[in-house]
Amino acid sequence: MVKVNVLKNGIKVVTEELSYLRTVSFGVWIRVGSAKENKENNGISHMIEHMLFKGTKSKSAKEIADIIASIGDDVNAFTSKEQTCYYGTTITESLPILVELVADMLCNSLLSEEDLRKEKRVIYEEIDMYEDSADDMVHEILQQNVFKDHPLGYIISGYKKNVRSFKRRQLIDFMEKHYVAENIVISVAGNFSENELMNQLERCFGGIRGTNPKALNSLTLLKKKKEELLLAPYEEKYQQKQDEIPSYHTCFCHRHKDNEQLHINLAYPSIPLGSDESVVFAVVNSMLGGSNNSRLFQRIREELSLVYSIYTYGSSFEKAGLFHLDITVNPQQAFRVLRETKLVMDEFLATPITIEELDTHKAQVKTEFILGSESAKARMNSNAKSVLVRGYVKTLDEVIEELNRLSAEDINRFANKVWGDSSASLCVIGAESGVSFRALKKEYQNLFLKSTNTKA
C-alpha cells in the first residue's frame, strides 16, 4: 500500500512496502531543473547535481564512491527540465547507509572551487557528446524554438560559456533558494521497516529548511485541487488566460550537420503532467507511432520501406506538453515521408477505429503499465512523480480502470484535439547538401500548418 507522510519541516515522503522483495529503491526528488533557471545561470541545476558527488564535510569523493560500491554500485542522479533526483537501489539491510549518504550529499557538500574547476571540464565533454548526437539535438532544438525565450526551452546542461562562469557562491545561493523542504519529495519502494525509515529520515533530512510555514502540516495540501491541474491540451487560447503557462510558438527550424541522414522531429501542443487524459494519450500514441504495430511504423517502414526509424512520443511538463513525431530518413526520401506521414495522420482522424485495433492497443498499453510497475525502482519513480505533480498517488488499478473505459470516440476526440486542430512545429538536422531546407520548409508549411495559424 502506498502511504504519504510529511516530515516536521514539510518534506513529503511517499512509501510503498513490497515485502516480497529483498531490495529497496530510495530517491530524493527536488522540484528544480533548467526550467527554474535564467539565461545567465542556465546549466546550474545540472552542475549542482554533479558537484554533490565531489565530497562532503566528512567524506571525500573517493569515499563516496567506495560507499556506493559497497552497497551495490547503483546510486546515481539526473537533472531534467523540472526535477533533479538523487537515487539508488540496494539490498534492504543497506538502506540506512544509502539514506545517510544521500542526506550527507544534500546537506553537507563542500562545493569546493577546486572540484568545481575540475568538474567543469567533465561537463564540457558531456556537452560535446550531446552535440554529436543528432537524435538528441533535433528534439532539443525544436523545444528551444517552440518555447522560445521561456526557460522550458533551455538546454539542461547549459552552454560552455555559462558553465565556465559558475562560481561556488552561485551554486550555494541557488541551492538555498530551491533545495528547500516544500520542493522535496522522498520516495521509497521495496522491502524496508517503515518506522525505522521515518525515524532516520527525520534525523537526516529534518534540518533542511522550509520557506513556507503552511507546508509544515501539509497533508491537507498534498492533493491539489483538480481545477489547479491543466487537464486540457496545452493551447494558445488557454495561454491567454494563464500568464504563467509558457507560450507555444509554431516554428520551422534547422541545423546543418554533416550526416548521411536527416533527423526530423515534429511536435504538436499536447497534455501536461498530471492530466486526466494521460491514459488516452498513451493509447493514441501506441496506435499512431509508439509501437511496432502502429499505423506509422507499419505504413512508412514496413509497407513502403522508406525509413529505418519512425516513432511518436510525448514530452510533458507541469504546465505544458508536446506530442512528438521523430523520423530518421535518407534526404532523397524526406519529402515523400512527410507526405505519407500526413496521409496516415489524416486517415487516423477520418477513418473509424475498429474494436479490434482499439482492444489490441489497450491491451498493449495495459501490459506496459503493469510491466513498468513491477520493480521497486519503477514504483519509486512513479510514486515520486505522482506526488510532485498531483500531490497524491493514482493507483495502478485506477489507471487500468480508466484504460478499460476508453472508447473509439475518446481516441478520435483526443487525436482531433492534438493534431487535428493544431499546427505542428518541425526541426530538421542534416547536411544542407543533401536537401534544400527552403524547399523542406515549404513542404512542411503546406502539410502541417493550419491556414488560421500565423506562418512559421
CSV table of C-alpha atoms in Angstrom, one decimal:
chain,number,residue,atom,x,y,z
A,1,MET,CA,0.0,0.0,0.0
A,2,VAL,CA,1.2,3.5,-0.9
A,3,LYS,CA,1.4,6.0,2.0
A,4,VAL,CA,2.2,9.7,2.1
A,5,ASN,CA,3.7,11.3,5.2
A,6,VAL,CA,5.2,14.6,5.9
A,7,LEU,CA,8.4,15.3,7.9
A,8,LYS,CA,8.2,18.1,10.5
A,9,ASN,CA,9.9,20.6,8.1
A,10,GLY,CA,7.4,19.9,5.4
A,11,ILE,CA,9.3,17.3,3.2
A,12,LYS,CA,6.8,14.9,1.7
A,13,VAL,CA,7.6,11.2,2.0
A,14,VAL,CA,5.9,8.6,-0.2
A,15,THR,CA,6.4,4.9,0.7
A,16,GLU,CA,5.3,1.6,-0.8
A,17,GLU,CA,6.2,-1.6,1.0
A,18,LEU,CA,6.9,-4.6,-1.2
A,19,SER,CA,7.7,-7.2,1.4
A,20,TYR,CA,8.3,-10.0,-1.1
A,21,LEU,CA,11.5,-8.2,-2.3
A,22,ARG,CA,14.9,-8.3,-0.7
A,23,THR,CA,15.8,-4.9,-2.2
A,24,VAL,CA,14.6,-1.3,-1.8
A,25,SER,CA,14.8,1.8,-4.0
A,26,PHE,CA,15.3,5.3,-2.5
A,27,GLY,CA,15.1,8.6,-4.2
A,28,VAL,CA,15.1,12.3,-3.2
A,29,TRP,CA,13.3,14.4,-5.8
A,30,ILE,CA,13.7,18.2,-5.9
A,31,ARG,CA,11.4,20.4,-7.9
A,32,VAL,CA,14.1,22.2,-9.7
A,33,GLY,CA,15.8,21.9,-13.1
A,34,SER,CA,16.6,24.1,-16.1
A,35,ALA,CA,13.1,25.5,-16.2
A,36,LYS,CA,13.9,27.3,-12.9
A,37,GLU,CA,16.9,29.0,-14.4
A,38,ASN,CA,17.6,32.1,-16.4
A,39,LYS,CA,19.8,32.8,-19.4
A,40,GLU,CA,22.8,33.8,-17.2
A,41,ASN,CA,22.7,30.7,-14.9
A,42,ASN,CA,21.3,28.1,-17.4
A,43,GLY,CA,23.0,24.8,-16.5
A,44,ILE,CA,23.5,25.4,-12.8
A,45,SER,CA,21.0,22.7,-11.7
A,46,HIS,CA,23.0,20.2,-13.7
A,47,MET,CA,26.2,21.5,-12.3
A,48,ILE,CA,25.0,21.1,-8.7
A,49,GLU,CA,23.9,17.6,-9.4
A,50,HIS,CA,27.5,16.7,-10.5
A,51,MET,CA,29.1,18.6,-7.6
A,52,LEU,CA,27.2,16.8,-4.8
A,53,PHE,CA,29.2,13.6,-5.6
A,54,LYS,CA,32.5,15.5,-5.2
A,55,GLY,CA,32.8,15.4,-1.4
A,56,THR,CA,31.1,16.4,1.9
A,57,LYS,CA,32.4,17.7,5.2
A,58,SER,CA,33.0,14.1,6.3
A,59,LYS,CA,33.6,12.2,3.1
A,60,SER,CA,35.9,12.7,0.1
A,61,ALA,CA,34.7,11.9,-3.4
A,62,LYS,CA,36.6,8.6,-3.3
A,63,GLU,CA,35.0,7.7,0.0
A,64,ILE,CA,31.6,8.4,-1.5
A,65,ALA,CA,32.4,6.2,-4.5
A,66,ASP,CA,33.6,3.4,-2.1
A,67,ILE,CA,30.3,3.6,-0.1
A,68,ILE,CA,28.3,3.4,-3.3
A,69,ALA,CA,30.3,0.4,-4.5
A,70,SER,CA,29.8,-1.3,-1.1
A,71,ILE,CA,26.0,-1.2,-1.4
A,72,GLY,CA,25.8,-2.4,-5.0
A,73,ASP,CA,27.1,0.5,-7.1
A,74,ASP,CA,23.6,1.5,-8.1
A,75,VAL,CA,23.5,5.1,-6.9
A,76,ASN,CA,23.2,8.0,-9.3
A,77,ALA,CA,21.4,11.3,-10.1
A,78,PHE,CA,19.8,13.1,-13.0
A,79,THR,CA,18.6,16.6,-13.9
A,80,SER,CA,15.6,17.2,-16.1
A,81,LYS,CA,13.9,20.4,-17.0
A,82,GLU,CA,11.7,20.4,-13.9
A,83,GLN,CA,13.3,18.0,-11.5
A,84,THR,CA,16.6,16.9,-10.0
A,85,CYS,CA,16.8,13.4,-8.5
A,86,TYR,CA,19.3,11.6,-6.3
A,87,TYR,CA,18.5,7.9,-6.2
A,88,GLY,CA,19.7,4.4,-5.5
A,89,THR,CA,18.7,0.8,-5.2
A,90,THR,CA,20.3,-1.6,-2.7
A,91,ILE,CA,19.5,-4.6,-0.5
A,92,THR,CA,17.2,-3.9,2.4
A,93,GLU,CA,19.9,-4.0,5.1
A,94,SER,CA,22.0,-1.4,3.3
A,95,LEU,CA,19.1,1.2,3.1
A,96,PRO,CA,20.3,3.1,6.2
A,97,ILE,CA,23.7,3.6,4.6
A,98,LEU,CA,22.1,4.8,1.3
A,99,VAL,CA,19.8,7.3,3.2
A,100,GLU,CA,22.7,8.7,5.3
A,101,LEU,CA,24.9,9.1,2.2
A,102,VAL,CA,22.3,10.9,0.1
A,103,ALA,CA,21.4,13.2,3.1
A,104,ASP,CA,25.0,14.0,3.6
A,105,MET,CA,25.5,14.9,0.0
A,106,LEU,CA,22.4,17.1,0.0
A,107,CYS,CA,23.2,18.8,3.3
A,108,ASN,CA,26.9,18.9,3.7
A,109,SER,CA,28.6,19.0,0.3
A,110,LEU,CA,31.7,21.1,0.1
A,111,LEU,CA,31.2,22.5,-3.4
A,112,SER,CA,34.9,23.5,-3.4
A,113,GLU,CA,36.3,25.8,-6.1
A,114,GLU,CA,38.9,23.2,-7.0
A,115,ASP,CA,36.3,20.5,-7.5
A,116,LEU,CA,34.1,22.9,-9.5
A,117,ARG,CA,37.0,23.8,-11.8
A,118,LYS,CA,37.7,20.1,-12.4
A,119,GLU,CA,34.0,19.2,-12.9
A,120,LYS,CA,33.5,21.9,-15.5
A,121,ARG,CA,35.8,20.0,-17.8
A,122,VAL,CA,33.7,16.9,-17.4
A,123,ILE,CA,30.6,18.8,-18.3
A,124,TYR,CA,32.3,20.3,-21.3
A,125,GLU,CA,32.9,16.8,-22.5
A,126,GLU,CA,29.2,15.9,-21.8
A,127,ILE,CA,28.1,18.9,-23.8
A,128,ASP,CA,30.3,17.9,-26.7
A,129,MET,CA,29.0,14.4,-26.6
A,130,TYR,CA,25.5,15.7,-26.6
A,131,GLU,CA,26.2,18.0,-29.6
A,132,ASP,CA,27.4,15.0,-31.5
A,133,SER,CA,24.0,13.2,-31.2
A,134,ALA,CA,21.6,14.4,-33.8
A,135,ASP,CA,18.9,12.3,-32.2
A,136,ASP,CA,19.1,14.3,-29.1
A,137,MET,CA,19.7,17.7,-30.7
A,138,VAL,CA,16.7,17.6,-33.1
A,139,HIS,CA,14.5,17.2,-30.1
A,140,GLU,CA,16.2,19.8,-28.0
A,141,ILE,CA,16.4,22.5,-30.7
A,142,LEU,CA,12.8,22.0,-31.5
A,143,GLN,CA,11.8,22.6,-27.9
A,144,GLN,CA,14.1,25.6,-27.7
A,145,ASN,CA,12.2,27.2,-30.6
A,146,VAL,CA,8.7,26.0,-29.5
A,147,PHE,CA,9.1,27.5,-26.1
A,148,LYS,CA,11.3,30.4,-27.4
A,149,ASP,CA,12.5,32.5,-24.5
A,150,HIS,CA,10.8,30.6,-21.8
A,151,PRO,CA,13.1,28.5,-19.6
A,152,LEU,CA,11.4,25.3,-20.7
A,153,GLY,CA,13.3,25.7,-23.9
A,154,TYR,CA,16.7,25.9,-22.1
A,155,ILE,CA,19.1,23.0,-22.6
A,156,ILE,CA,19.6,21.1,-19.3
A,157,SER,CA,23.4,21.1,-19.4
A,158,GLY,CA,23.7,24.7,-20.3
A,159,TYR,CA,26.3,26.0,-22.7
A,160,LYS,CA,30.0,26.1,-22.1
A,161,LYS,CA,30.1,29.9,-21.7
A,162,ASN,CA,27.7,29.7,-18.8
A,163,VAL,CA,29.3,26.6,-17.2
A,164,ARG,CA,32.7,28.3,-17.4
A,165,SER,CA,31.4,31.3,-15.4
A,166,PHE,CA,29.9,29.4,-12.5
A,167,LYS,CA,31.3,30.3,-9.0
A,168,ARG,CA,30.9,28.4,-5.8
A,169,ARG,CA,28.8,31.2,-4.3
A,170,GLN,CA,26.3,30.9,-7.2
A,171,LEU,CA,25.8,27.2,-6.5
A,172,ILE,CA,25.2,27.8,-2.8
A,173,ASP,CA,22.8,30.6,-3.4
A,174,PHE,CA,20.8,28.5,-6.0
A,175,MET,CA,20.6,25.6,-3.6
A,176,GLU,CA,19.5,27.8,-0.7
A,177,LYS,CA,16.7,29.1,-2.9
A,178,HIS,CA,15.5,25.8,-4.4
A,179,TYR,CA,16.7,22.9,-2.2
A,180,VAL,CA,14.0,23.6,0.4
A,181,ALA,CA,11.6,21.4,2.2
A,182,GLU,CA,8.5,22.2,0.2
A,183,ASN,CA,10.3,21.5,-3.1
A,184,ILE,CA,11.4,18.0,-2.0
A,185,VAL,CA,9.7,14.6,-2.2
A,186,ILE,CA,11.4,11.5,-0.8
A,187,SER,CA,10.2,8.2,-2.4
A,188,VAL,CA,10.9,4.7,-1.1
A,189,ALA,CA,9.7,1.4,-2.5
A,190,GLY,CA,10.7,-2.1,-1.7
A,191,ASN,CA,11.4,-4.1,1.5
A,192,PHE,CA,12.0,-1.8,4.5
A,193,SER,CA,10.8,-1.0,8.0
A,194,GLU,CA,8.6,2.0,7.9
A,195,ASN,CA,9.1,3.1,11.5
A,196,GLU,CA,12.9,2.8,11.2
A,197,LEU,CA,12.9,4.6,7.9
A,198,MET,CA,10.7,7.5,9.1
A,199,ASN,CA,12.9,8.0,12.2
A,200,GLN,CA,16.0,8.1,10.1
A,201,LEU,CA,14.5,10.5,7.5
A,202,GLU,CA,13.6,12.9,10.3
A,203,ARG,CA,17.1,12.7,11.7
A,204,CYS,CA,18.9,13.0,8.3
A,205,PHE,CA,16.6,15.4,6.4
A,206,GLY,CA,14.8,17.3,9.2
A,207,GLY,CA,17.5,20.0,9.1
A,208,ILE,CA,16.6,21.1,5.6
A,209,ARG,CA,14.8,24.4,6.0
A,210,GLY,CA,11.4,25.2,4.7
A,211,THR,CA,10.3,28.7,3.4
A,212,ASN,CA,6.5,28.1,3.5
A,213,PRO,CA,5.1,27.7,7.1
A,214,LYS,CA,1.9,26.3,5.7
A,215,ALA,CA,3.8,23.3,4.3
A,216,LEU,CA,4.6,22.1,7.8
A,217,ASN,CA,1.2,20.5,8.2
A,218,SER,CA,0.8,19.9,4.5
A,219,LEU,CA,-1.0,16.6,4.5
A,220,THR,CA,-4.1,18.7,3.8
A,221,LEU,CA,-2.2,20.3,0.9
A,222,LEU,CA,-0.9,17.2,-0.8
A,223,LYS,CA,-3.9,16.7,-3.0
A,224,LYS,CA,-4.0,19.6,-5.4
A,225,LYS,CA,-7.4,20.9,-6.3
A,226,LYS,CA,-8.5,19.3,-9.6
A,227,GLU,CA,-9.1,22.7,-11.2
A,228,GLU,CA,-5.5,23.7,-10.5
A,229,LEU,CA,-4.3,21.0,-12.8
A,230,LEU,CA,-4.2,21.7,-16.6
A,231,LEU,CA,-6.4,18.9,-17.9
A,232,ALA,CA,-6.9,20.2,-21.5
A,233,PRO,CA,-4.2,20.2,-24.2
A,234,TYR,CA,-1.7,23.0,-24.0
A,235,GLU,CA,-3.1,25.6,-26.4
A,236,GLU,CA,-2.6,29.3,-27.2
A,237,LYS,CA,-6.2,30.1,-26.5
A,238,TYR,CA,-5.7,28.8,-22.9
A,239,GLN,CA,-2.4,30.6,-22.5
A,240,GLN,CA,-4.2,34.0,-22.9
A,241,LYS,CA,-5.9,33.4,-19.6
A,242,GLN,CA,-2.9,31.9,-17.8
A,243,ASP,CA,0.2,34.1,-18.0
A,244,GLU,CA,2.4,31.6,-16.2
A,245,ILE,CA,1.9,29.0,-18.9
A,246,PRO,CA,4.7,29.0,-21.5
A,247,SER,CA,3.6,30.1,-24.9
A,248,TYR,CA,3.7,27.6,-27.8
A,249,HIS,CA,5.3,29.1,-30.8
A,250,THR,CA,4.7,27.3,-34.2
A,251,CYS,CA,8.1,27.2,-35.9
A,252,PHE,CA,10.3,25.6,-38.5
A,253,CYS,CA,14.0,25.3,-37.5
A,254,HIS,CA,17.1,23.6,-38.9
A,255,ARG,CA,20.7,23.0,-38.3
A,256,HIS,CA,23.4,21.9,-40.7
A,257,LYS,CA,25.2,18.7,-39.6
A,258,ASP,CA,27.3,16.6,-41.9
A,259,ASN,CA,25.3,13.4,-41.5
A,260,GLU,CA,24.3,10.8,-44.1
A,261,GLN,CA,20.6,11.0,-42.9
A,262,LEU,CA,18.1,13.7,-42.0
A,263,HIS,CA,16.8,13.8,-38.4
A,264,ILE,CA,13.3,15.3,-38.4
A,265,ASN,CA,11.2,16.0,-35.3
A,266,LEU,CA,7.6,17.3,-35.4
A,267,ALA,CA,5.7,18.5,-32.3
A,268,TYR,CA,2.1,19.4,-31.6
A,269,PRO,CA,0.9,21.1,-28.3
A,270,SER,CA,-0.4,18.4,-26.0
A,271,ILE,CA,-1.2,17.5,-22.4
A,272,PRO,CA,0.9,18.4,-19.3
A,273,LEU,CA,1.9,16.1,-16.5
A,274,GLY,CA,-1.0,15.2,-14.2
A,275,SER,CA,-3.6,15.5,-17.0
A,276,ASP,CA,-6.7,13.3,-16.7
A,277,GLU,CA,-6.1,12.5,-20.4
A,278,SER,CA,-2.7,10.8,-19.9
A,279,VAL,CA,-4.3,7.3,-20.4
A,280,VAL,CA,-6.0,8.2,-23.7
A,281,PHE,CA,-2.7,9.8,-24.7
A,282,ALA,CA,-0.9,6.5,-24.1
A,283,VAL,CA,-3.3,4.6,-26.4
A,284,VAL,CA,-3.3,7.2,-29.1
A,285,ASN,CA,0.5,7.3,-29.0
A,286,SER,CA,0.6,3.5,-29.3
A,287,MET,CA,-1.8,3.4,-32.2
A,288,LEU,CA,-0.2,6.2,-34.3
A,289,GLY,CA,3.6,5.6,-33.8
A,290,GLY,CA,4.6,4.4,-30.4
A,291,SER,CA,4.7,0.6,-31.2
A,292,ASN,CA,5.8,-1.7,-33.9
A,293,ASN,CA,2.2,-2.4,-34.9
A,294,SER,CA,1.4,1.3,-35.0
A,295,ARG,CA,0.0,2.9,-38.2
A,296,LEU,CA,3.0,5.0,-39.0
A,297,PHE,CA,5.5,2.2,-38.4
A,298,GLN,CA,3.5,-0.3,-40.5
A,299,ARG,CA,2.9,2.1,-43.3
A,300,ILE,CA,6.1,4.1,-43.6
A,301,ARG,CA,8.7,1.4,-42.6
A,302,GLU,CA,7.1,-2.0,-43.2
A,303,GLU,CA,5.0,-1.4,-46.3
A,304,LEU,CA,6.9,1.4,-48.1
A,305,SER,CA,10.4,0.7,-46.6
A,306,LEU,CA,11.1,4.4,-46.6
A,307,VAL,CA,12.8,4.7,-43.2
A,308,TYR,CA,14.5,2.7,-40.5
A,309,SER,CA,13.2,4.8,-37.6
A,310,ILE,CA,9.8,6.5,-37.2
A,311,TYR,CA,8.0,6.8,-33.9
A,312,THR,CA,5.9,9.1,-31.7
A,313,TYR,CA,6.3,10.0,-28.0
A,314,GLY,CA,5.3,12.7,-25.5
A,315,SER,CA,7.1,15.4,-23.6
A,316,SER,CA,5.1,16.5,-20.6
A,317,PHE,CA,5.8,19.2,-18.1
A,318,GLU,CA,3.9,20.7,-15.2
A,319,LYS,CA,2.2,23.4,-17.3
A,320,ALA,CA,2.8,22.3,-20.8
A,321,GLY,CA,3.2,19.3,-23.1
A,322,LEU,CA,4.2,18.2,-26.6
A,323,PHE,CA,3.3,15.3,-28.8
A,324,HIS,CA,6.4,14.4,-30.9
A,325,LEU,CA,7.0,12.5,-34.1
A,326,ASP,CA,10.6,11.5,-34.8
A,327,ILE,CA,11.9,10.4,-38.2
A,328,THR,CA,15.3,9.4,-39.4
A,329,VAL,CA,15.4,9.3,-43.2
A,330,ASN,CA,17.6,9.5,-46.3
A,331,PRO,CA,17.4,13.1,-47.7
A,332,GLN,CA,16.1,11.8,-51.0
A,333,GLN,CA,13.0,10.3,-49.3
A,334,ALA,CA,12.3,13.2,-46.9
A,335,PHE,CA,9.5,14.8,-48.9
A,336,ARG,CA,7.7,11.6,-49.6
A,337,VAL,CA,8.0,10.5,-46.0
A,338,LEU,CA,6.4,13.8,-44.8
A,339,ARG,CA,3.6,13.4,-47.3
A,340,GLU,CA,2.9,9.8,-46.3
A,341,THR,CA,3.1,10.7,-42.7
A,342,LYS,CA,0.5,13.4,-43.1
A,343,LEU,CA,-1.7,10.9,-45.0
A,344,VAL,CA,-1.6,8.4,-42.2
A,345,MET,CA,-2.4,11.1,-39.6
A,346,ASP,CA,-5.3,12.4,-41.7
A,347,GLU,CA,-6.6,8.8,-42.2
A,348,PHE,CA,-6.5,8.3,-38.4
A,349,LEU,CA,-8.9,11.2,-38.0
A,350,ALA,CA,-11.2,10.3,-40.9
A,351,THR,CA,-11.5,6.5,-40.6
A,352,PRO,CA,-13.5,4.9,-37.8
A,353,ILE,CA,-11.3,2.9,-35.3
A,354,THR,CA,-12.2,-0.7,-35.2
A,355,ILE,CA,-12.8,-2.5,-32.0
A,356,GLU,CA,-10.0,-5.0,-32.8
A,357,GLU,CA,-7.4,-2.2,-33.2
A,358,LEU,CA,-8.6,-0.4,-30.1
A,359,ASP,CA,-8.5,-3.6,-28.0
A,360,THR,CA,-5.1,-4.5,-29.3
A,361,HIS,CA,-3.6,-1.2,-28.2
A,362,LYS,CA,-5.4,-1.0,-24.9
A,363,ALA,CA,-4.0,-4.5,-24.1
A,364,GLN,CA,-0.5,-3.3,-25.2
A,365,VAL,CA,-0.7,-0.2,-23.0
A,366,LYS,CA,-2.1,-2.2,-20.1
A,367,THR,CA,0.8,-4.6,-20.3
A,368,GLU,CA,3.3,-1.7,-20.5
A,369,PHE,CA,1.8,-0.1,-17.4
A,370,ILE,CA,1.9,-3.4,-15.5
A,371,LEU,CA,5.4,-4.3,-16.6
A,372,GLY,CA,6.5,-0.8,-15.7
A,373,SER,CA,5.3,-1.2,-12.2
A,374,GLU,CA,6.9,-4.5,-11.3
A,375,SER,CA,10.3,-3.3,-10.0
A,376,ALA,CA,11.0,-1.3,-6.8
A,377,LYS,CA,12.8,1.4,-8.8
A,378,ALA,CA,9.8,1.8,-11.2
A,379,ARG,CA,7.5,2.1,-8.2
A,380,MET,CA,9.8,4.6,-6.5
A,381,ASN,CA,10.0,6.8,-9.7
A,382,SER,CA,6.3,6.6,-10.4
A,383,ASN,CA,5.2,7.4,-6.9
A,384,ALA,CA,7.5,10.4,-6.6
A,385,LYS,CA,6.4,11.9,-9.9
A,386,SER,CA,2.8,11.5,-9.0
A,387,VAL,CA,3.2,13.2,-5.6
A,388,LEU,CA,5.3,16.0,-7.2
A,389,VAL,CA,2.7,16.7,-9.9
A,390,ARG,CA,-0.6,15.7,-8.4
A,391,GLY,CA,0.1,15.7,-4.7
A,392,TYR,CA,-1.2,12.1,-4.4
A,393,VAL,CA,-0.6,8.7,-6.0
A,394,LYS,CA,-3.0,7.3,-8.5
A,395,THR,CA,-3.0,3.6,-8.2
A,396,LEU,CA,-2.4,1.1,-11.0
A,397,ASP,CA,-5.9,-0.3,-10.6
A,398,GLU,CA,-7.3,3.2,-11.1
A,399,VAL,CA,-5.2,3.7,-14.2
A,400,ILE,CA,-6.3,0.3,-15.6
A,401,GLU,CA,-10.0,1.1,-14.9
A,402,GLU,CA,-9.6,4.4,-16.9
A,403,LEU,CA,-8.0,2.4,-19.7
A,404,ASN,CA,-10.7,-0.2,-19.8
A,405,ARG,CA,-13.4,2.6,-20.1
A,406,LEU,CA,-11.8,4.2,-23.2
A,407,SER,CA,-13.9,4.1,-26.4
A,408,ALA,CA,-13.1,4.7,-30.1
A,409,GLU,CA,-14.9,8.0,-29.7
A,410,ASP,CA,-12.5,9.0,-26.9
A,411,ILE,CA,-9.5,8.2,-29.1
A,412,ASN,CA,-10.8,10.1,-32.1
A,413,ARG,CA,-11.7,13.1,-30.0
A,414,PHE,CA,-8.3,13.3,-28.4
A,415,ALA,CA,-6.5,12.8,-31.8
A,416,ASN,CA,-8.5,15.7,-33.3
A,417,LYS,CA,-7.7,17.9,-30.4
A,418,VAL,CA,-4.0,17.2,-30.6
A,419,TRP,CA,-3.1,17.2,-34.3
A,420,GLY,CA,-6.4,17.6,-36.0
A,421,ASP,CA,-6.9,21.2,-34.8
A,422,SER,CA,-3.4,22.4,-34.3
A,423,SER,CA,-0.3,23.2,-36.4
A,424,ALA,CA,2.9,21.3,-36.0
A,425,SER,CA,6.3,22.6,-35.5
A,426,LEU,CA,9.3,21.0,-37.3
A,427,CYS,CA,13.0,20.8,-36.7
A,428,VAL,CA,15.4,19.1,-39.1
A,429,ILE,CA,19.1,18.3,-38.7
A,430,GLY,CA,21.3,17.2,-41.6
A,431,ALA,CA,23.6,18.1,-44.4
A,432,GLU,CA,22.3,21.0,-46.4
A,433,SER,CA,24.0,19.5,-49.5
A,434,GLY,CA,21.6,16.6,-49.2
A,435,VAL,CA,18.3,18.5,-49.2
A,436,SER,CA,17.0,22.1,-49.7
A,437,PHE,CA,15.9,23.3,-46.3
A,438,ARG,CA,14.0,26.1,-48.0
A,439,ALA,CA,12.0,23.5,-50.1
A,440,LEU,CA,11.5,21.3,-47.0
A,441,LYS,CA,10.1,24.3,-45.1
A,442,LYS,CA,7.6,25.0,-47.9
A,443,GLU,CA,6.5,21.3,-47.9
A,444,TYR,CA,6.1,21.5,-44.1
A,445,GLN,CA,4.0,24.6,-44.4
A,446,ASN,CA,1.8,23.0,-47.0
A,447,LEU,CA,1.3,19.9,-45.0
A,448,PHE,CA,1.4,20.8,-41.3
A,449,LEU,CA,0.3,24.4,-40.9
A,450,LYS,CA,-3.3,25.3,-40.4
A,451,SER,CA,-4.5,28.2,-42.5
A,452,THR,CA,-5.7,30.1,-39.4
A,453,ASN,CA,-2.2,29.9,-37.8
A,454,THR,CA,0.5,32.5,-38.3
A,455,LYS,CA,3.3,31.4,-40.6
A,456,ALA,CA,6.3,29.6,-39.1
